[in-house]
């Protein structure tokens, strides 16, 4: 069967339109009903004559620690009627599911053809229409499938469908059910545009589109201040990156004369229209700034932890598996250009490594289950950039791929836990869930082993090869940073595991009686993703074990630095070292978080009740440093003091000082001077338009006379 | 359907004349309608602005983009023959795009007005119809005196619209608007007279025709010395830059917007500001290529300041209309930058941004008006959490915002992207400074949305808000459609603009 590629993104777009319209109409009808009731109950407060006090608007901000709580059951309205719920579910899951089927219908034969003849692999390009054509710009709406976009397409659609399915169960009690699916569908559309784009500006449509959906979904609980603030923070931070991205796109245009991905081939053959080494470096750095925004790298990572304010399926899909990896995709896509600017690659590697260890360190001391996973995601994204930075782009993409499975599984698992505990996210109030939620427990254990890098789970293969590439390239410091990060990762993941699943439940017996395993629509996706966390690693076996299918598959579209070979013995040794470090992390987590704990009292100091005496002794020693780490290195406070606060103050000064006092002062002063010059001129300033018209006519007459008399 | 409009042609007049005077005819007829007959006034207003919209649509369909120069549907009659003043009209793709924007926005404003509770409704409708003639005349007039007459005609109804239907400080705002614009345009008038005399002195022909003047400018047949050219360019540029308004001439705009009624703000932001940038491209650049070159660094500098300054000050606002007004200062500064970058991408982007800004900002002011009509306050602090109660208004507002901040796929992106792409070719640093507007616009617009629409309901009275009504909705929908269509499929409009851009850039001796 033959069908055009554009159908793949078009289907979720259709889903968005249907779900969006239906939920808007229903929402508008509900709002009208509510409004009428309210006006009936408050006849004397007729709208339109209120000049109410302003104080109420202030001081309603939630306290800082309320951030990130994915509350359910909001007062935005009652649960939807079942027919409407069915409609939203069928449209939402159906369109995305169908898009997935269509994707694989193209992907599978394409992948086969690539694997049978890697050298001769040609991308499939399908042009829909000319989008922007002016002067030297010619930008098409055109879709491209090559090895790189095929890889992205495969997990975006596959994981995307599973998370849509999961949402049917997770979100069913929400009044905003239809709105949620509309946004989720719009996200799939945007992400598919991003992945399938054949040029940078079109990629940018998807790029900002996913940013918009991220904004809308983080702010899904829009009536909560922290959610609205987190959404805005995400969008604005991403815009800082996009500023670089847009300039980078212009830079590519200047270097190669096109924004089509054919510039990658030109870069590979070193055919530049123009450009100095500094120019190429600048272009790469600008594109990388864009990637830092989208993929939450230092210094633009601050939005991602706050993004946990969105519902958990959103965290899994957008803020772990797909959207946040777009930056890595961008760098991999432009790998040939980055290879022309080795300094830019060094920048990428160091930013990645720095982010990896910084975020991992914060993850060590978080108590909110989703925050741990959020910082873990930031850290893992850093790993992916580290891989790209040392020239192992294919390995970086491999980690993107495996991470999509185990991190989605971890997030959905945490969602299942939160669901079971009726929206409790604090791990100090958990414990002992292994027996009560067995499916969640087992799938989370598997994916935790995967992210910790234990053989033979997926993360082991991808992470180990990143470390191996760093080592082989002679980047020993980067290697060491990565290794330490791996140890931290293993520790905080099993800290999470122990606090959540081991020992006994720390809530009240009343709460305990309500704990339940999630419905099938939620556990089935967990099982499938759990299986993925075990199996996907085998697609990219290290060379010592045989052929690395992933690297071979990606070789037509991803650049590669001159390969540094290390001996097999060294390679085995490196594996052993990284396994030992991961094992040590897990061992420490088991030792410090024994699971034998007292009851949780809200507001208790972090770690007080959960950790073992040995751990307490360690916390004593770290003192202030530990507190700073737990408070995320005070980065948000620093940004507020150094950037945001001055920004606001200067804005107010320009307005009140410069505009109102200086410019208008000058204007008023000159008007005053004019007035002083007497009645003749005041004639103009009376505001009497008839006088003005008269002056005008007189002027024309005067001119006429002048012409005549000359 | 469209062809039957021909029967509306006044006494068999040509189509541009029909376009021009159809609204005025409506205004004239309305004078005979008693002020109490609101239904009839509403119907007349919609009928005439609607017919004008259809005439402009017909022009758009019939117009051949390949028409050279500004010669589409050319009309040329002597008016004041002994003075060399002619009734000379003509259109090109550039003017046409703004003509359609004007007729569309006027029609939408009157649709919205139909759902509003306005005092002295008849005067309101009449003012807008006269204003429409003024705006259209400024766009299609080729004789500079004729242009100047229409230019001043616009001023009067807008003065009344702000002064009569405005807010508390309406008189102050109307005066400020009037004086700022007046000072600029009087200087331009003097410059026009000077040029006509100079033209006659050197060529022997007394003419006010822009086309003649452009010929004279091509080889400097009118022998302007660099000093003279700089002075007349200055006079023209000042008139237009006040209208834009370019920093630091912008302080009249926030006051005018805040005090103007909804329709006034929509037209002010949607069309009047564009006439400033239109004038720059139509008159200032092609007539004075040398002075343009000389003044470019200065104007570019002011535009760069304007982009950042307008956005920065917008972020400090507490009043919704003031915020949107300052955002216009920023966006229009970007347009000016695009005009003076002097290449095809930037110029196309500048015109596209004029159209795009007309739609998005028009829609933003319309929706702020929806809220204002219900609560009689523009302070963001008086709202908060209204999304729950007015979901349709919220959705439309978010779309307008996304268009305004240049989300790719919507109209604002095309203009912004093209301007920046063109500026990048000229000067990377300028481009980087201008591109910060991307970040700043997201900050101020999303802050507005957060404060007004998201969060908990802080004032109980907002629980009783009613959503957008049918008239307001009908007035908003064409703008929403425009925002989406122009973003997804810009090809036809860009093709329409290309010949005009080449024409302007060649005349200004800039290389397209």
PDB file of C-alpha atoms in Angstrom, chain A residues 5 43 87 89 92 122 184 202 211 265 296 318 356 372 513 543 586 610 668:
ATOM      1  CA  UNK A   5       4.370  10.673   4.390  1.00  0.00           C
ATOM      2  CA  UNK A  43     -27.628  39.577  41.717  1.00  0.00           C
ATOM      3  CA  UNK A  87     -14.907  10.188  21.941  1.00  0.00           C
ATOM      4  CA  UNK A  89     -10.080   8.605  24.013  1.00  0.00           C
ATOM      5  CA  UNK A  92      -6.782  10.771  20.792  1.00  0.00           C
ATOM      6  CA  UNK A 122      19.212   7.273  -0.029  1.00  0.00           C
ATOM      7  CA  UNK A 184      -1.180  15.601  23.471  1.00  0.00           C
ATOM      8  CA  UNK A 202      10.521  23.406   8.958  1.00  0.00           C
ATOM      9  CA  UNK A 211       7.638  23.928  23.000  1.00  0.00           C
ATOM     10  CA  UNK A 265      26.330  16.284   2.619  1.00  0.00           C
ATOM     11  CA  UNK A 296      17.716  21.264  29.199  1.00  0.00           C
ATOM     12  CA  UNK A 318       7.543  15.151  26.449  1.00  0.00           C
ATOM     13  CA  UNK A 356      25.335  15.401  33.651  1.00  0.00           C
ATOM     14  CA  UNK A 372      14.436  12.741  41.075  1.00  0.00           C
ATOM     15  CA  UNK A 513      -6.232   0.593  52.620  1.00  0.00           C
ATOM     16  CA  UNK A 543      32.193  -4.105  18.924  1.00  0.00           C
ATOM     17  CA  UNK A 586      23.444   0.560  44.285  1.00  0.00           C
ATOM     18  CA  UNK A 610      14.409   7.448  56.085  1.00  0.00           C
ATOM     19  CA  UNK A 668       5.138  69.025  27.649  1.00  0.00           C
TER      20      UNK A 668
END
